[in-house]
């Protein structure tokens, strides 16, 4: 039935609207734009404009439906999150039929940098065969002389290595003396789930690149999107098989195989976010965290003592580095070690950012000291330097995690009537002091020239735009000011007009408008969102301009999602109370958006 009082989207679609604002249930369920407003939109003209808008909404519905099909099924995710600690998964509980399921003989198995006892090491010929053979990961028929699926897959894969991976992770430039990024090829070629997930990413990226670039692009995009959906189905099947495989593994095999599955899920998460699907973030994150814990539990069981395994101890279970250099704190990581470091860093960041809108501490908080601080390390380096992976120094992410944990404590204590404001202020003051001291250090070092002790070996790292103090210092400064804003909201409530909030909003806006390249914003989506939510009406256009500068928009879905959240907040700015928090803003769309 038509709705005369609901949103304009439902009226256009001639559907009954429940009139929930800012997003009605119809639009929320379909993941489409919900148009509210007292004034009739110009396209509701009863003629050509309305007809064109109706077609646009239909395309949006179809696109969202395709994205939703990319969700990792509950049958895969829930056993991971709930049952991994028991030591294995029931084969029947995770078995889902897939059409065209490849046989085990038609796909390469696991490859590893270590050799299990009693087996011969894998030859380079076997690994080369898994890369080249047309009957390997995808079956092709070249008898007609046309480009086969296998060759096409390899081209998509190289497109990912050459273009999409550097685009997604511009700060990840490991030195050649640590092995560089060769582990990506090693892992993808030897891991079926990772192969298909990577194909999903690359195919999506190619489909966007083709959009409007050549004639007949709609056919190309349709074919590319069908390939994405096909690869997603195979990915789910491979993840199930891999989960079943780890149940009977010894400690070393268990750690290596579990880390690969964890990496596949983290990468799957990044694909869905890149494609604009945020509704499965919690499930993917829970699954990856459960696997991460299982890895440390396996290492702890192997130690057999009452001490917690270190990160380096877990890495040692994956084999030995390829080589070691006396003058360097670490050698060249094996492919499994490098992959685990990379995906662990992403997972730590994802967990911290997710905790800011889930009203609970980071679930990996207990690992922060072991992974993100030097913990008495003789070389003074933490096991993971997040600035090497996402451009932000560890101390900022540590403090955001602490603020999130303090907010969860505050809400729990307030609910039980036991909130001690003096304790809250004391703990918050310590966090603020850490943030301000480090910000002062960054400001003092802003004009310090960067040194390059390895010369030629790090030349290829200089791909980020040059700026005073370096890009990581710039990104870290933006994140730190956003952390101060987050802390202020947590302690004092939603007060966008207060002097402290305004000072940091103005400072972050100034920094963001000094970016040497608009694309750098994709590494600062969470700060972009929190400062935007606190912006004044006169500043809204500046945030829209920054988001609009990211083209094509399909490659910057998290930034577009952040803008969508801001605009929701701006619409109901006068209705927000002091009890409003950042979590409520992020979840105003009806689900948690992981802004990474």
Tab-separated table of N, CA and C in Angstrom, residues 102-164:
chain	number	residue	atom	x	y	z
A	102	UNK	N	35.022	-27.931	-6.515
A	102	UNK	CA	36.186	-28.596	-7.069
A	102	UNK	C	36.608	-29.765	-6.198
A	103	UNK	N	37.130	-30.784	-6.823
A	103	UNK	CA	37.606	-31.943	-6.073
A	103	UNK	C	38.942	-31.622	-5.455
A	104	UNK	N	39.333	-32.322	-4.373
A	104	UNK	CA	40.615	-32.037	-3.743
A	104	UNK	C	41.789	-32.161	-4.707
A	105	UNK	N	41.683	-33.082	-5.681
A	105	UNK	CA	42.796	-33.280	-6.592
A	105	UNK	C	42.955	-32.147	-7.591
A	106	UNK	N	41.902	-31.358	-7.781
A	106	UNK	CA	41.966	-30.302	-8.792
A	106	UNK	C	42.456	-28.984	-8.251
A	107	UNK	N	42.768	-28.922	-6.951
A	107	UNK	CA	43.243	-27.675	-6.356
A	107	UNK	C	44.494	-27.937	-5.562
A	108	UNK	N	45.434	-26.998	-5.549
A	108	UNK	CA	46.650	-27.213	-4.778
A	108	UNK	C	46.355	-27.230	-3.303
A	109	UNK	N	47.116	-27.993	-2.551
A	109	UNK	CA	46.912	-28.052	-1.113
A	109	UNK	C	47.694	-26.967	-0.420
A	110	UNK	N	47.890	-27.152	0.888
A	110	UNK	CA	48.636	-26.164	1.642
A	110	UNK	C	50.101	-26.209	1.239
A	111	UNK	N	50.726	-25.071	1.124
A	111	UNK	CA	52.168	-25.009	1.008
A	111	UNK	C	52.666	-24.244	2.210
A	112	UNK	N	53.875	-24.533	2.616
A	112	UNK	CA	54.360	-23.932	3.851
A	112	UNK	C	55.851	-23.700	3.769
A	113	UNK	N	56.341	-22.776	4.590
A	113	UNK	CA	57.777	-22.529	4.641
A	113	UNK	C	58.482	-23.527	5.531
A	114	UNK	N	57.736	-24.321	6.321
A	114	UNK	CA	58.357	-25.357	7.131
A	114	UNK	C	58.009	-26.713	6.550
A	115	UNK	N	58.817	-27.709	6.869
A	115	UNK	CA	58.596	-29.058	6.363
A	115	UNK	C	58.184	-29.961	7.512
A	116	UNK	N	56.969	-30.517	7.492
A	116	UNK	CA	56.546	-31.409	8.560
A	116	UNK	C	57.464	-32.611	8.658
A	117	UNK	N	57.657	-33.160	9.850
A	117	UNK	CA	58.533	-34.304	10.029
A	117	UNK	C	58.094	-35.477	9.154
A	118	UNK	N	59.087	-36.125	8.541
A	118	UNK	CA	58.795	-37.328	7.775
A	118	UNK	C	58.293	-37.068	6.378
A	119	UNK	N	58.347	-35.821	5.903
A	119	UNK	CA	57.897	-35.527	4.548
A	119	UNK	C	59.006	-34.850	3.786
A	120	UNK	N	58.956	-34.967	2.477
A	120	UNK	CA	59.930	-34.305	1.636
A	120	UNK	C	59.519	-32.859	1.415
A	121	UNK	N	60.467	-31.934	1.349
A	121	UNK	CA	60.097	-30.540	1.093
A	121	UNK	C	59.469	-30.385	-0.273
A	122	UNK	N	58.488	-29.463	-0.364
A	122	UNK	CA	57.809	-29.224	-1.636
A	122	UNK	C	58.782	-28.631	-2.631
A	123	UNK	N	58.780	-29.150	-3.819
A	123	UNK	CA	59.710	-28.660	-4.839
A	123	UNK	C	59.175	-27.390	-5.456
A	124	UNK	N	60.107	-26.612	-6.025
A	124	UNK	CA	59.687	-25.380	-6.696
A	124	UNK	C	58.833	-25.695	-7.904
A	125	UNK	N	59.043	-26.891	-8.493
A	125	UNK	CA	58.240	-27.271	-9.649
A	125	UNK	C	56.786	-27.432	-9.266
A	126	UNK	N	56.532	-28.047	-8.093
A	126	UNK	CA	55.160	-28.248	-7.652
A	126	UNK	C	54.478	-26.919	-7.399
A	127	UNK	N	55.213	-25.985	-6.797
A	127	UNK	CA	54.600	-24.684	-6.518
A	127	UNK	C	54.346	-23.926	-7.806
A	128	UNK	N	55.292	-24.042	-8.760
A	128	UNK	CA	55.089	-23.383	-10.040
A	128	UNK	C	53.885	-23.968	-10.759
A	129	UNK	N	53.704	-25.306	-10.616
A	129	UNK	CA	52.591	-25.963	-11.272
A	129	UNK	C	51.265	-25.457	-10.730
A	130	UNK	N	51.215	-25.212	-9.408
A	130	UNK	CA	49.960	-24.734	-8.819
A	130	UNK	C	49.626	-23.326	-9.289
A	131	UNK	N	50.642	-22.601	-9.786
A	131	UNK	CA	50.396	-21.249	-10.293
A	131	UNK	C	49.980	-21.279	-11.761
A	132	UNK	N	50.567	-22.202	-12.528
A	132	UNK	CA	50.394	-22.162	-13.970
A	132	UNK	C	49.329	-23.085	-14.537
A	133	UNK	N	49.123	-24.231	-13.899
A	133	UNK	CA	48.283	-25.215	-14.575
A	133	UNK	C	46.842	-24.734	-14.713
A	134	UNK	N	46.232	-24.945	-15.879
A	134	UNK	CA	44.862	-24.482	-16.089
A	134	UNK	C	43.834	-25.293	-15.345
A	135	UNK	N	44.217	-26.479	-14.836
A	135	UNK	CA	43.243	-27.284	-14.105
A	135	UNK	C	43.449	-27.137	-12.606
A	136	UNK	N	44.131	-26.039	-12.198
A	136	UNK	CA	44.423	-25.849	-10.779
A	136	UNK	C	43.266	-25.185	-10.068
A	137	UNK	N	43.461	-23.943	-9.659
A	137	UNK	CA	42.449	-23.267	-8.872
A	137	UNK	C	41.221	-22.892	-9.680
A	138	UNK	N	41.348	-22.795	-10.953
A	138	UNK	CA	40.177	-22.565	-11.798
A	138	UNK	C	40.378	-23.328	-13.102
A	139	UNK	N	39.300	-23.859	-13.623
A	139	UNK	CA	39.375	-24.711	-14.795
A	139	UNK	C	39.108	-23.897	-16.040
A	140	UNK	N	39.917	-24.079	-17.053
A	140	UNK	CA	39.724	-23.334	-18.292
A	140	UNK	C	39.839	-24.263	-19.480
A	141	UNK	N	39.287	-23.830	-20.599
A	141	UNK	CA	39.350	-24.589	-21.832
A	141	UNK	C	39.885	-23.658	-22.906
A	142	UNK	N	41.129	-23.891	-23.303
A	142	UNK	CA	41.780	-23.004	-24.244
A	142	UNK	C	41.692	-23.509	-25.677
A	143	UNK	N	40.873	-24.528	-25.911
A	143	UNK	CA	40.806	-25.106	-27.246
A	143	UNK	C	40.253	-24.137	-28.280
A	144	UNK	N	39.486	-23.142	-27.819
A	144	UNK	CA	38.928	-22.195	-28.776
A	144	UNK	C	39.854	-21.013	-29.028
A	145	UNK	N	41.038	-21.047	-28.425
A	145	UNK	CA	42.016	-19.995	-28.652
A	145	UNK	C	41.760	-18.727	-27.872
A	146	UNK	N	40.714	-18.705	-27.042
A	146	UNK	CA	40.398	-17.505	-26.265
A	146	UNK	C	41.112	-17.534	-24.920
A	147	UNK	N	41.149	-16.372	-24.279
A	147	UNK	CA	41.777	-16.263	-22.971
A	147	UNK	C	41.028	-17.119	-21.964
A	148	UNK	N	41.701	-18.080	-21.333
A	148	UNK	CA	41.049	-18.984	-20.403
A	148	UNK	C	40.930	-18.400	-19.020
A	149	UNK	N	40.075	-19.055	-18.213
A	149	UNK	CA	39.853	-18.567	-16.849
A	149	UNK	C	41.145	-18.540	-16.054
A	150	UNK	N	41.994	-19.564	-16.229
A	150	UNK	CA	43.215	-19.631	-15.441
A	150	UNK	C	44.136	-18.464	-15.740
A	151	UNK	N	44.332	-18.168	-17.018
A	151	UNK	CA	45.178	-17.038	-17.385
A	151	UNK	C	44.547	-15.728	-16.940
A	152	UNK	N	43.220	-15.627	-17.091
A	152	UNK	CA	42.519	-14.418	-16.655
A	152	UNK	C	42.667	-14.229	-15.151
A	153	UNK	N	42.553	-15.327	-14.386
A	153	UNK	CA	42.720	-15.244	-12.936
A	153	UNK	C	44.105	-14.726	-12.581
A	154	UNK	N	45.126	-15.194	-13.296
A	154	UNK	CA	46.488	-14.756	-12.987
A	154	UNK	C	46.658	-13.258	-13.285
A	155	UNK	N	45.982	-12.804	-14.326
A	155	UNK	CA	46.060	-11.378	-14.640
A	155	UNK	C	45.361	-10.546	-13.566
A	156	UNK	N	44.204	-11.025	-13.111
A	156	UNK	CA	43.515	-10.352	-12.013
A	156	UNK	C	44.400	-10.341	-10.770
A	157	UNK	N	45.094	-11.463	-10.524
A	157	UNK	CA	45.926	-11.570	-9.335
A	157	UNK	C	47.091	-10.582	-9.392
A	158	UNK	N	47.744	-10.479	-10.541
A	158	UNK	CA	48.848	-9.536	-10.664
A	158	UNK	C	48.355	-8.096	-10.559
A	159	UNK	N	47.132	-7.852	-11.029
A	159	UNK	CA	46.543	-6.529	-10.876
A	159	UNK	C	46.414	-6.188	-9.390
A	160	UNK	N	46.031	-7.178	-8.604
A	160	UNK	CA	45.918	-6.978	-7.149
A	160	UNK	C	47.286	-6.668	-6.548
A	161	UNK	N	48.305	-7.484	-6.890
A	161	UNK	CA	49.638	-7.278	-6.327
A	161	UNK	C	50.203	-5.908	-6.709
A	162	UNK	N	50.016	-5.535	-7.979
A	162	UNK	CA	50.642	-4.312	-8.493
A	162	UNK	C	49.902	-3.040	-8.085
A	163	UNK	N	48.567	-3.118	-7.978
A	163	UNK	CA	47.785	-1.896	-7.822
A	163	UNK	C	46.901	-1.853	-6.574
A	164	UNK	N	46.112	-2.907	-6.366
A	164	UNK	CA	45.099	-2.813	-5.312
A	164	UNK	C	45.702	-2.939	-3.917
